[in-house]
Amino acid sequence: MKFFLDTASLKDISWAAQAGLIDGITTNPSLLSKQAGDLDPRDVLKEICSLVDGPVSAEVVAVDADGMVKEGTELAKIAENIVVKIPMLEDGMIAVRRLAAAGIRTNVTLCFSSVQCLIAAKAGASYVSPFIGRLDDVGQEGMDVIREARVIFDNYNIETEILAASIRHPRHVVEAAMIGADVATLPPEVLKKLLLHPLTDRGLDQFLSDWSKLVARAKAAV
Ligand code: G3P
């Protein structure tokens, strides 16, 4: 399973990219608004695209098909690795078809059911993004959407990638991986948590302390 970082923070992206932990980035208007400050969001996206080799999702804010295609076409000019994020709307599906015909990759966002994922895939999306955490927040089992979408896509040999989004904790990542999601997009704090286990720290402390004792004994014996 690929890991994308769900952020527009250049600091977090640089850290994760240099550590070789990520395969791409997803942003959204909320994340860019947090990071951009007074900067032009396009400049922020350009910088992000230069930091990572993999796909960088950049979302349109138009909600009509013509507007989404126009905006998506402009976003795609920022860098070769831009993937245009399109909301799961009727007009969005028209835009996905038109962008796909122009060779522009899309990521259909705000998916909350497996059948929305199927519709987006049929329209020609490169990625579909079911929002797991937001479904859990309203008392539904978010992971069910990933489970169903995986079966449906496998039934029909659909190549669109299932991107588990709105991930809130490491268990979401484990479950999405077990089901076979192609990608999980993680907030930086979740990626950091994936690296940690208290027994790793405790075990390392013990190894290092035992090693120091060995070195001390060897010195004393000389
Ligand atoms: O980028 C889309 C998605 O991952 C947002 O997550 O935490 O705002 O529900 P969240």
mmCIF file of N, CA and C in Angstrom, residues 66-192:
data_model
loop_
_atom_site.group_PDB
_atom_site.id
_atom_site.type_symbol
_atom_site.label_atom_id
_atom_site.label_comp_id
_atom_site.label_asym_id
_atom_site.label_seq_id
_atom_site.Cartn_x
_atom_site.Cartn_y
_atom_site.Cartn_z
ATOM 1 N N ASP A 66 -17.811 23.151 -16.398
ATOM 2 C CA ASP A 66 -16.882 23.997 -17.177
ATOM 3 C C ASP A 66 -15.824 24.614 -16.272
ATOM 4 N N GLY A 67 -16.291 25.104 -15.123
ATOM 5 C CA GLY A 67 -15.366 25.738 -14.176
ATOM 6 C C GLY A 67 -14.335 24.736 -13.667
ATOM 7 N N MET A 68 -14.780 23.511 -13.350
ATOM 8 C CA MET A 68 -13.849 22.496 -12.845
ATOM 9 C C MET A 68 -12.824 22.124 -13.913
ATOM 10 N N VAL A 69 -13.271 21.998 -15.162
ATOM 11 C CA VAL A 69 -12.336 21.626 -16.239
ATOM 12 C C VAL A 69 -11.320 22.750 -16.434
ATOM 13 N N LYS A 70 -11.812 24.006 -16.413
ATOM 14 C CA LYS A 70 -10.908 25.149 -16.617
ATOM 15 C C LYS A 70 -9.872 25.192 -15.484
ATOM 16 N N GLU A 71 -10.371 25.096 -14.255
ATOM 17 C CA GLU A 71 -9.472 25.156 -13.101
ATOM 18 C C GLU A 71 -8.509 23.961 -13.086
ATOM 19 N N GLY A 72 -9.061 22.777 -13.376
ATOM 20 C CA GLY A 72 -8.238 21.558 -13.372
ATOM 21 C C GLY A 72 -7.143 21.631 -14.418
ATOM 22 N N THR A 73 -7.479 22.176 -15.591
ATOM 23 C CA THR A 73 -6.490 22.300 -16.665
ATOM 24 C C THR A 73 -5.375 23.245 -16.230
ATOM 25 N N GLU A 74 -5.736 24.328 -15.545
ATOM 26 C CA GLU A 74 -4.723 25.277 -15.043
ATOM 27 C C GLU A 74 -3.860 24.621 -13.965
ATOM 28 N N LEU A 75 -4.521 23.906 -13.037
ATOM 29 C CA LEU A 75 -3.753 23.242 -11.965
ATOM 30 C C LEU A 75 -2.756 22.244 -12.555
ATOM 31 N N ALA A 76 -3.194 21.514 -13.581
ATOM 32 C CA ALA A 76 -2.329 20.482 -14.184
ATOM 33 C C ALA A 76 -1.077 21.086 -14.809
ATOM 34 N N LYS A 77 -1.133 22.405 -15.118
ATOM 35 C CA LYS A 77 0.047 23.052 -15.734
ATOM 36 C C LYS A 77 1.124 23.355 -14.700
ATOM 37 N N ILE A 78 0.767 23.302 -13.405
ATOM 38 C CA ILE A 78 1.736 23.660 -12.352
ATOM 39 C C ILE A 78 2.926 22.707 -12.376
ATOM 40 N N ALA A 79 2.655 21.416 -12.531
ATOM 41 C CA ALA A 79 3.741 20.425 -12.565
ATOM 42 C C ALA A 79 3.184 19.123 -13.128
ATOM 43 N N GLU A 80 4.098 18.286 -13.599
ATOM 44 C CA GLU A 80 3.665 17.018 -14.223
ATOM 45 C C GLU A 80 3.009 16.076 -13.236
ATOM 46 N N ASN A 81 3.385 16.207 -11.939
ATOM 47 C CA ASN A 81 2.841 15.259 -10.949
ATOM 48 C C ASN A 81 1.543 15.727 -10.283
ATOM 49 N N ILE A 82 0.947 16.793 -10.802
ATOM 50 C CA ILE A 82 -0.345 17.226 -10.241
ATOM 51 C C ILE A 82 -1.449 16.252 -10.654
ATOM 52 N N VAL A 83 -2.281 15.888 -9.678
ATOM 53 C CA VAL A 83 -3.523 15.135 -9.927
ATOM 54 C C VAL A 83 -4.649 16.069 -9.493
ATOM 55 N N VAL A 84 -5.643 16.236 -10.351
ATOM 56 C CA VAL A 84 -6.692 17.210 -10.051
ATOM 57 C C VAL A 84 -7.780 16.562 -9.206
ATOM 58 N N LYS A 85 -8.026 17.173 -8.058
ATOM 59 C CA LYS A 85 -9.036 16.626 -7.146
ATOM 60 C C LYS A 85 -10.386 17.253 -7.477
ATOM 61 N N ILE A 86 -11.356 16.396 -7.689
ATOM 62 C CA ILE A 86 -12.690 16.838 -8.126
ATOM 63 C C ILE A 86 -13.716 16.304 -7.130
ATOM 64 N N PRO A 87 -14.642 17.162 -6.671
ATOM 65 C CA PRO A 87 -15.650 16.645 -5.735
ATOM 66 C C PRO A 87 -16.659 15.708 -6.401
ATOM 67 N N MET A 88 -17.175 14.783 -5.602
ATOM 68 C CA MET A 88 -18.132 13.774 -6.084
ATOM 69 C C MET A 88 -19.504 14.433 -6.325
ATOM 70 N N LEU A 89 -19.629 15.065 -7.481
ATOM 71 C CA LEU A 89 -20.872 15.739 -7.874
ATOM 72 C C LEU A 89 -21.200 15.289 -9.297
ATOM 73 N N GLU A 90 -22.446 15.469 -9.684
ATOM 74 C CA GLU A 90 -22.814 15.135 -11.069
ATOM 75 C C GLU A 90 -21.922 15.903 -12.054
ATOM 76 N N ASP A 91 -21.785 17.215 -11.828
ATOM 77 C CA ASP A 91 -20.914 18.010 -12.705
ATOM 78 C C ASP A 91 -19.462 17.555 -12.593
ATOM 79 N N GLY A 92 -19.121 17.099 -11.394
ATOM 80 C CA GLY A 92 -17.756 16.604 -11.180
ATOM 81 C C GLY A 92 -17.461 15.426 -12.090
ATOM 82 N N MET A 93 -18.448 14.554 -12.273
ATOM 83 C CA MET A 93 -18.226 13.376 -13.129
ATOM 84 C C MET A 93 -18.055 13.784 -14.592
ATOM 85 N N ILE A 94 -18.788 14.825 -14.989
ATOM 86 C CA ILE A 94 -18.608 15.338 -16.369
ATOM 87 C C ILE A 94 -17.179 15.868 -16.510
ATOM 88 N N ALA A 95 -16.745 16.602 -15.479
ATOM 89 C CA ALA A 95 -15.387 17.183 -15.513
ATOM 90 C C ALA A 95 -14.328 16.079 -15.538
ATOM 91 N N VAL A 96 -14.535 15.019 -14.744
ATOM 92 C CA VAL A 96 -13.563 13.914 -14.709
ATOM 93 C C VAL A 96 -13.408 13.303 -16.108
ATOM 94 N N ARG A 97 -14.542 13.056 -16.776
ATOM 95 C CA ARG A 97 -14.491 12.486 -18.144
ATOM 96 C C ARG A 97 -13.710 13.389 -19.083
ATOM 97 N N ARG A 98 -13.991 14.697 -18.988
ATOM 98 C CA ARG A 98 -13.332 15.631 -19.920
ATOM 99 C C ARG A 98 -11.835 15.748 -19.604
ATOM 100 N N LEU A 99 -11.510 15.780 -18.333
ATOM 101 C CA LEU A 99 -10.090 15.887 -17.966
ATOM 102 C C LEU A 99 -9.347 14.606 -18.353
ATOM 103 N N ALA A 100 -10.002 13.449 -18.123
ATOM 104 C CA ALA A 100 -9.364 12.174 -18.487
ATOM 105 C C ALA A 100 -9.109 12.126 -19.992
ATOM 106 N N ALA A 101 -10.078 12.620 -20.776
ATOM 107 C CA ALA A 101 -9.909 12.619 -22.240
ATOM 108 C C ALA A 101 -8.734 13.500 -22.643
ATOM 109 N N ALA A 102 -8.450 14.518 -21.809
ATOM 110 C CA ALA A 102 -7.318 15.412 -22.110
ATOM 111 C C ALA A 102 -6.020 14.875 -21.494
ATOM 112 N N GLY A 103 -6.083 13.690 -20.900
ATOM 113 C CA GLY A 103 -4.865 13.077 -20.335
ATOM 114 C C GLY A 103 -4.516 13.605 -18.950
ATOM 115 N N ILE A 104 -5.494 14.233 -18.272
ATOM 116 C CA ILE A 104 -5.225 14.780 -16.931
ATOM 117 C C ILE A 104 -5.798 13.825 -15.887
ATOM 118 N N ARG A 105 -4.945 13.433 -14.943
ATOM 119 C CA ARG A 105 -5.368 12.478 -13.902
ATOM 120 C C ARG A 105 -6.218 13.177 -12.855
ATOM 121 N N THR A 106 -7.210 12.444 -12.342
ATOM 122 C CA THR A 106 -8.092 13.036 -11.330
ATOM 123 C C THR A 106 -8.220 12.125 -10.111
ATOM 124 N N ASN A 107 -8.564 12.776 -9.009
ATOM 125 C CA ASN A 107 -8.818 12.088 -7.738
ATOM 126 C C ASN A 107 -10.195 12.574 -7.277
ATOM 127 N N VAL A 108 -11.172 11.679 -7.274
ATOM 128 C CA VAL A 108 -12.532 12.113 -6.889
ATOM 129 C C VAL A 108 -12.652 12.054 -5.368
ATOM 130 N N THR A 109 -12.924 13.221 -4.809
ATOM 131 C CA THR A 109 -12.904 13.376 -3.361
ATOM 132 C C THR A 109 -14.326 13.487 -2.802
ATOM 133 N N LEU A 110 -14.411 13.420 -1.483
ATOM 134 C CA LEU A 110 -15.698 13.484 -0.780
ATOM 135 C C LEU A 110 -16.604 12.315 -1.177
ATOM 136 N N CYS A 111 -16.005 11.109 -1.279
ATOM 137 C CA CYS A 111 -16.789 9.897 -1.536
ATOM 138 C C CYS A 111 -17.191 9.294 -0.182
ATOM 139 N N PHE A 112 -18.454 8.981 -0.039
ATOM 140 C CA PHE A 112 -18.944 8.414 1.225
ATOM 141 C C PHE A 112 -19.695 7.099 1.025
ATOM 142 N N SER A 113 -19.696 6.574 -0.205
ATOM 143 C CA SER A 113 -20.301 5.256 -0.427
ATOM 144 C C SER A 113 -19.539 4.549 -1.536
ATOM 145 N N SER A 114 -19.660 3.201 -1.533
ATOM 146 C CA SER A 114 -18.918 2.430 -2.533
ATOM 147 C C SER A 114 -19.469 2.679 -3.937
ATOM 148 N N VAL A 115 -20.760 2.968 -4.020
ATOM 149 C CA VAL A 115 -21.324 3.175 -5.351
ATOM 150 C C VAL A 115 -20.875 4.531 -5.916
ATOM 151 N N GLN A 116 -20.626 5.495 -5.032
ATOM 152 C CA GLN A 116 -20.037 6.753 -5.519
ATOM 153 C C GLN A 116 -18.643 6.460 -6.086
ATOM 154 N N CYS A 117 -17.917 5.576 -5.409
ATOM 155 C CA CYS A 117 -16.579 5.207 -5.895
ATOM 156 C C CYS A 117 -16.679 4.564 -7.284
ATOM 157 N N LEU A 118 -17.677 3.677 -7.451
ATOM 158 C CA LEU A 118 -17.860 3.000 -8.742
ATOM 159 C C LEU A 118 -18.172 4.009 -9.849
ATOM 160 N N ILE A 119 -19.068 4.947 -9.537
ATOM 161 C CA ILE A 119 -19.444 5.960 -10.538
ATOM 162 C C ILE A 119 -18.212 6.786 -10.945
ATOM 163 N N ALA A 120 -17.422 7.167 -9.938
ATOM 164 C CA ALA A 120 -16.225 7.976 -10.223
ATOM 165 C C ALA A 120 -15.230 7.181 -11.075
ATOM 166 N N ALA A 121 -15.096 5.898 -10.753
ATOM 167 C CA ALA A 121 -14.172 5.054 -11.528
ATOM 168 C C ALA A 121 -14.660 4.941 -12.980
ATOM 169 N N LYS A 122 -15.980 4.745 -13.140
ATOM 170 C CA LYS A 122 -16.539 4.634 -14.496
ATOM 171 C C LYS A 122 -16.349 5.926 -15.295
ATOM 172 N N ALA A 123 -16.313 7.050 -14.582
ATOM 173 C CA ALA A 123 -16.099 8.336 -15.263
ATOM 174 C C ALA A 123 -14.650 8.499 -15.709
ATOM 175 N N GLY A 124 -13.753 7.672 -15.131
ATOM 176 C CA GLY A 124 -12.353 7.737 -15.571
ATOM 177 C C GLY A 124 -11.402 8.303 -14.529
ATOM 178 N N ALA A 125 -11.833 8.317 -13.245
ATOM 179 C CA ALA A 125 -10.944 8.827 -12.200
ATOM 180 C C ALA A 125 -9.725 7.926 -12.036
ATOM 181 N N SER A 126 -8.591 8.531 -11.761
ATOM 182 C CA SER A 126 -7.391 7.733 -11.457
ATOM 183 C C SER A 126 -7.433 7.233 -10.025
ATOM 184 N N TYR A 127 -8.018 8.043 -9.126
ATOM 185 C CA TYR A 127 -8.142 7.696 -7.703
ATOM 186 C C TYR A 127 -9.553 8.030 -7.247
ATOM 187 N N VAL A 128 -10.049 7.253 -6.270
ATOM 188 C CA VAL A 128 -11.280 7.639 -5.550
ATOM 189 C C VAL A 128 -10.922 7.730 -4.072
ATOM 190 N N SER A 129 -11.471 8.742 -3.414
ATOM 191 C CA SER A 129 -11.112 8.987 -2.010
ATOM 192 C C SER A 129 -12.320 8.879 -1.082
ATOM 193 N N PRO A 130 -12.583 7.678 -0.548
ATOM 194 C CA PRO A 130 -13.603 7.558 0.496
ATOM 195 C C PRO A 130 -13.055 8.138 1.805
ATOM 196 N N PHE A 131 -13.906 8.903 2.505
ATOM 197 C CA PHE A 131 -13.507 9.588 3.743
ATOM 198 C C PHE A 131 -13.897 8.734 4.951
ATOM 199 N N ILE A 132 -12.951 7.972 5.458
ATOM 200 C CA ILE A 132 -13.223 7.017 6.526
ATOM 201 C C ILE A 132 -13.608 7.699 7.841
ATOM 202 N N GLY A 133 -12.724 8.587 8.309
ATOM 203 C CA GLY A 133 -12.931 9.207 9.624
ATOM 204 C C GLY A 133 -14.236 9.984 9.712
ATOM 205 N N ARG A 134 -14.571 10.699 8.646
ATOM 206 C CA ARG A 134 -15.800 11.512 8.703
ATOM 207 C C ARG A 134 -17.044 10.627 8.778
ATOM 208 N N LEU A 135 -16.979 9.416 8.177
ATOM 209 C CA LEU A 135 -18.106 8.478 8.318
ATOM 210 C C LEU A 135 -18.164 7.939 9.741
ATOM 211 N N ASP A 136 -16.999 7.582 10.290
ATOM 212 C CA ASP A 136 -16.959 7.123 11.695
ATOM 213 C C ASP A 136 -17.551 8.203 12.610
ATOM 214 N N ASP A 137 -17.228 9.467 12.296
ATOM 215 C CA ASP A 137 -17.700 10.591 13.122
ATOM 216 C C ASP A 137 -19.226 10.651 13.213
ATOM 217 N N VAL A 138 -19.909 10.194 12.156
ATOM 218 C CA VAL A 138 -21.378 10.258 12.188
ATOM 219 C C VAL A 138 -21.985 8.885 12.501
ATOM 220 N N GLY A 139 -21.164 8.008 13.075
ATOM 221 C CA GLY A 139 -21.689 6.734 13.579
ATOM 222 C C GLY A 139 -21.803 5.641 12.545
ATOM 223 N N GLN A 140 -21.168 5.834 11.351
ATOM 224 C CA GLN A 140 -21.152 4.748 10.363
ATOM 225 C C GLN A 140 -19.776 4.094 10.358
ATOM 226 N N GLU A 141 -19.710 2.900 9.788
ATOM 227 C CA GLU A 141 -18.436 2.179 9.719
ATOM 228 C C GLU A 141 -17.727 2.594 8.433
ATOM 229 N N GLY A 142 -16.852 3.615 8.544
ATOM 230 C CA GLY A 142 -16.185 4.148 7.352
ATOM 231 C C GLY A 142 -15.453 3.087 6.547
ATOM 232 N N MET A 143 -14.837 2.141 7.262
ATOM 233 C CA MET A 143 -14.014 1.139 6.579
ATOM 234 C C MET A 143 -14.853 0.250 5.655
ATOM 235 N N ASP A 144 -16.168 0.157 5.902
ATOM 236 C CA ASP A 144 -17.038 -0.647 5.027
ATOM 237 C C ASP A 144 -16.993 -0.149 3.577
ATOM 238 N N VAL A 145 -16.823 1.158 3.420
ATOM 239 C CA VAL A 145 -16.793 1.704 2.053
ATOM 240 C C VAL A 145 -15.550 1.194 1.318
ATOM 241 N N ILE A 146 -14.436 1.152 2.032
ATOM 242 C CA ILE A 146 -13.204 0.627 1.418
ATOM 243 C C ILE A 146 -13.396 -0.859 1.087
ATOM 244 N N ARG A 147 -13.988 -1.590 2.051
ATOM 245 C CA ARG A 147 -14.180 -3.042 1.876
ATOM 246 C C ARG A 147 -15.040 -3.307 0.632
ATOM 247 N N GLU A 148 -16.173 -2.607 0.537
ATOM 248 C CA GLU A 148 -17.088 -2.821 -0.599
ATOM 249 C C GLU A 148 -16.435 -2.383 -1.912
ATOM 250 N N ALA A 149 -15.803 -1.234 -1.899
ATOM 251 C CA ALA A 149 -15.192 -0.714 -3.135
ATOM 252 C C ALA A 149 -14.118 -1.687 -3.641
ATOM 253 N N ARG A 150 -13.360 -2.285 -2.698
ATOM 254 C CA ARG A 150 -12.299 -3.226 -3.107
ATOM 255 C C ARG A 150 -12.912 -4.411 -3.866
ATOM 256 N N VAL A 151 -14.017 -4.956 -3.302
ATOM 257 C CA VAL A 151 -14.666 -6.111 -3.942
ATOM 258 C C VAL A 151 -15.197 -5.709 -5.320
ATOM 259 N N ILE A 152 -15.869 -4.584 -5.363
ATOM 260 C CA ILE A 152 -16.472 -4.133 -6.639
ATOM 261 C C ILE A 152 -15.385 -3.901 -7.699
ATOM 262 N N PHE A 153 -14.331 -3.202 -7.320
ATOM 263 C CA PHE A 153 -13.272 -2.899 -8.302
ATOM 264 C C PHE A 153 -12.602 -4.203 -8.774
ATOM 265 N N ASP A 154 -12.427 -5.145 -7.839
ATOM 266 C CA ASP A 154 -11.808 -6.416 -8.242
ATOM 267 C C ASP A 154 -12.743 -7.220 -9.146
ATOM 268 N N ASN A 155 -14.058 -7.167 -8.848
ATOM 269 C CA ASN A 155 -15.036 -7.891 -9.682
ATOM 270 C C ASN A 155 -14.946 -7.475 -11.148
ATOM 271 N N TYR A 156 -14.679 -6.198 -11.372
ATOM 272 C CA TYR A 156 -14.720 -5.660 -12.736
ATOM 273 C C TYR A 156 -13.356 -5.241 -13.267
ATOM 274 N N ASN A 157 -12.301 -5.691 -12.575
ATOM 275 C CA ASN A 157 -10.928 -5.320 -12.992
ATOM 276 C C ASN A 157 -10.779 -3.815 -13.212
ATOM 277 N N ILE A 158 -11.342 -3.053 -12.300
ATOM 278 C CA ILE A 158 -11.241 -1.586 -12.400
ATOM 279 C C ILE A 158 -9.872 -1.165 -11.873
ATOM 280 N N GLU A 159 -9.196 -0.353 -12.672
ATOM 281 C CA GLU A 159 -7.813 0.011 -12.288
ATOM 282 C C GLU A 159 -7.726 1.264 -11.432
ATOM 283 N N THR A 160 -8.820 1.998 -11.313
ATOM 284 C CA THR A 160 -8.838 3.193 -10.452
ATOM 285 C C THR A 160 -8.339 2.803 -9.061
ATOM 286 N N GLU A 161 -7.484 3.638 -8.497
ATOM 287 C CA GLU A 161 -6.917 3.293 -7.186
ATOM 288 C C GLU A 161 -7.810 3.789 -6.043
ATOM 289 N N ILE A 162 -7.965 2.922 -5.052
ATOM 290 C CA ILE A 162 -8.756 3.270 -3.863
ATOM 291 C C ILE A 162 -7.829 3.935 -2.858
ATOM 292 N N LEU A 163 -8.153 5.190 -2.566
ATOM 293 C CA LEU A 163 -7.293 6.006 -1.695
ATOM 294 C C LEU A 163 -8.061 6.252 -0.389
ATOM 295 N N ALA A 164 -7.669 5.576 0.671
ATOM 296 C CA ALA A 164 -8.367 5.740 1.955
ATOM 297 C C ALA A 164 -8.001 7.103 2.536
ATOM 298 N N ALA A 165 -9.006 7.976 2.675
ATOM 299 C CA ALA A 165 -8.758 9.348 3.148
ATOM 300 C C ALA A 165 -9.469 9.574 4.474
ATOM 301 N N SER A 166 -9.194 10.741 5.056
ATOM 302 C CA SER A 166 -9.759 11.078 6.367
ATOM 303 C C SER A 166 -9.387 9.990 7.388
ATOM 304 N N ILE A 167 -8.113 9.654 7.351
ATOM 305 C CA ILE A 167 -7.542 8.649 8.262
ATOM 306 C C ILE A 167 -7.219 9.359 9.574
ATOM 307 N N ARG A 168 -7.629 8.762 10.678
ATOM 308 C CA ARG A 168 -7.470 9.475 11.952
ATOM 309 C C ARG A 168 -6.464 8.825 12.899
ATOM 310 N N HIS A 169 -6.168 7.527 12.701
ATOM 311 C CA HIS A 169 -5.272 6.836 13.637
ATOM 312 C C HIS A 169 -4.664 5.600 12.964
ATOM 313 N N PRO A 170 -3.578 5.059 13.579
ATOM 314 C CA PRO A 170 -2.874 3.930 12.950
ATOM 315 C C PRO A 170 -3.761 2.730 12.661
ATOM 316 N N ARG A 171 -4.777 2.481 13.474
ATOM 317 C CA ARG A 171 -5.644 1.311 13.233
ATOM 318 C C ARG A 171 -6.368 1.441 11.888
ATOM 319 N N HIS A 172 -6.746 2.654 11.543
ATOM 320 C CA HIS A 172 -7.353 2.872 10.218
ATOM 321 C C HIS A 172 -6.399 2.407 9.118
ATOM 322 N N VAL A 173 -5.107 2.685 9.303
ATOM 323 C CA VAL A 173 -4.115 2.334 8.276
ATOM 324 C C VAL A 173 -4.004 0.813 8.162
ATOM 325 N N VAL A 174 -3.956 0.152 9.322
ATOM 326 C CA VAL A 174 -3.831 -1.313 9.333
ATOM 327 C C VAL A 174 -5.044 -1.939 8.627
ATOM 328 N N GLU A 175 -6.241 -1.466 8.996
ATOM 329 C CA GLU A 175 -7.455 -2.056 8.402
ATOM 330 C C GLU A 175 -7.518 -1.806 6.896
ATOM 331 N N ALA A 176 -7.180 -0.577 6.483
ATOM 332 C CA ALA A 176 -7.212 -0.264 5.042
ATOM 333 C C ALA A 176 -6.205 -1.146 4.297
ATOM 334 N N ALA A 177 -5.044 -1.385 4.906
ATOM 335 C CA ALA A 177 -4.021 -2.228 4.260
ATOM 336 C C ALA A 177 -4.496 -3.673 4.175
ATOM 337 N N MET A 178 -5.159 -4.160 5.244
ATOM 338 C CA MET A 178 -5.633 -5.548 5.228
ATOM 339 C C MET A 178 -6.721 -5.752 4.171
ATOM 340 N N ILE A 179 -7.531 -4.721 3.968
ATOM 341 C CA ILE A 179 -8.597 -4.835 2.966
ATOM 342 C C ILE A 179 -8.018 -4.749 1.550
ATOM 343 N N GLY A 180 -6.898 -4.031 1.432
ATOM 344 C CA GLY A 180 -6.283 -3.907 0.105
ATOM 345 C C GLY A 180 -6.497 -2.565 -0.554
ATOM 346 N N ALA A 181 -6.677 -1.511 0.265
ATOM 347 C CA ALA A 181 -6.715 -0.156 -0.324
ATOM 348 C C ALA A 181 -5.373 0.072 -1.015
ATOM 349 N N ASP A 182 -5.408 0.773 -2.149
ATOM 350 C CA ASP A 182 -4.158 0.991 -2.881
ATOM 351 C C ASP A 182 -3.275 2.029 -2.193
ATOM 352 N N VAL A 183 -3.941 3.015 -1.581
ATOM 353 C CA VAL A 183 -3.231 4.134 -0.965
ATOM 354 C C VAL A 183 -3.930 4.503 0.328
ATOM 355 N N ALA A 184 -3.166 4.961 1.328
ATOM 356 C CA ALA A 184 -3.777 5.642 2.481
ATOM 357 C C ALA A 184 -3.132 7.008 2.548
ATOM 358 N N THR A 185 -3.940 8.057 2.668
ATOM 359 C CA THR A 185 -3.355 9.384 2.835
ATOM 360 C C THR A 185 -3.435 9.768 4.309
ATOM 361 N N LEU A 186 -2.274 10.096 4.878
ATOM 362 C CA LEU A 186 -2.161 10.225 6.321
ATOM 363 C C LEU A 186 -1.827 11.641 6.733
ATOM 364 N N PRO A 187 -2.490 12.157 7.768
ATOM 365 C CA PRO A 187 -2.011 13.410 8.352
ATOM 366 C C PRO A 187 -0.613 13.135 8.933
ATOM 367 N N PRO A 188 0.286 14.147 8.954
ATOM 368 C CA PRO A 188 1.656 13.906 9.448
ATOM 369 C C PRO A 188 1.688 13.255 10.825
ATOM 370 N N GLU A 189 0.774 13.667 11.720
ATOM 371 C CA GLU A 189 0.830 13.091 13.078
ATOM 372 C C GLU A 189 0.515 11.589 13.069
ATOM 373 N N VAL A 190 -0.317 11.134 12.140
ATOM 374 C CA VAL A 190 -0.591 9.688 12.055
ATOM 375 C C VAL A 190 0.627 8.958 11.482
ATOM 376 N N LEU A 191 1.267 9.545 10.472
ATOM 377 C CA LEU A 191 2.478 8.909 9.918
ATOM 378 C C LEU A 191 3.535 8.772 11.008
ATOM 379 N N LYS A 192 3.697 9.836 11.820
ATOM 380 C CA LYS A 192 4.700 9.771 12.908
ATOM 381 C C LYS A 192 4.346 8.655 13.882
#
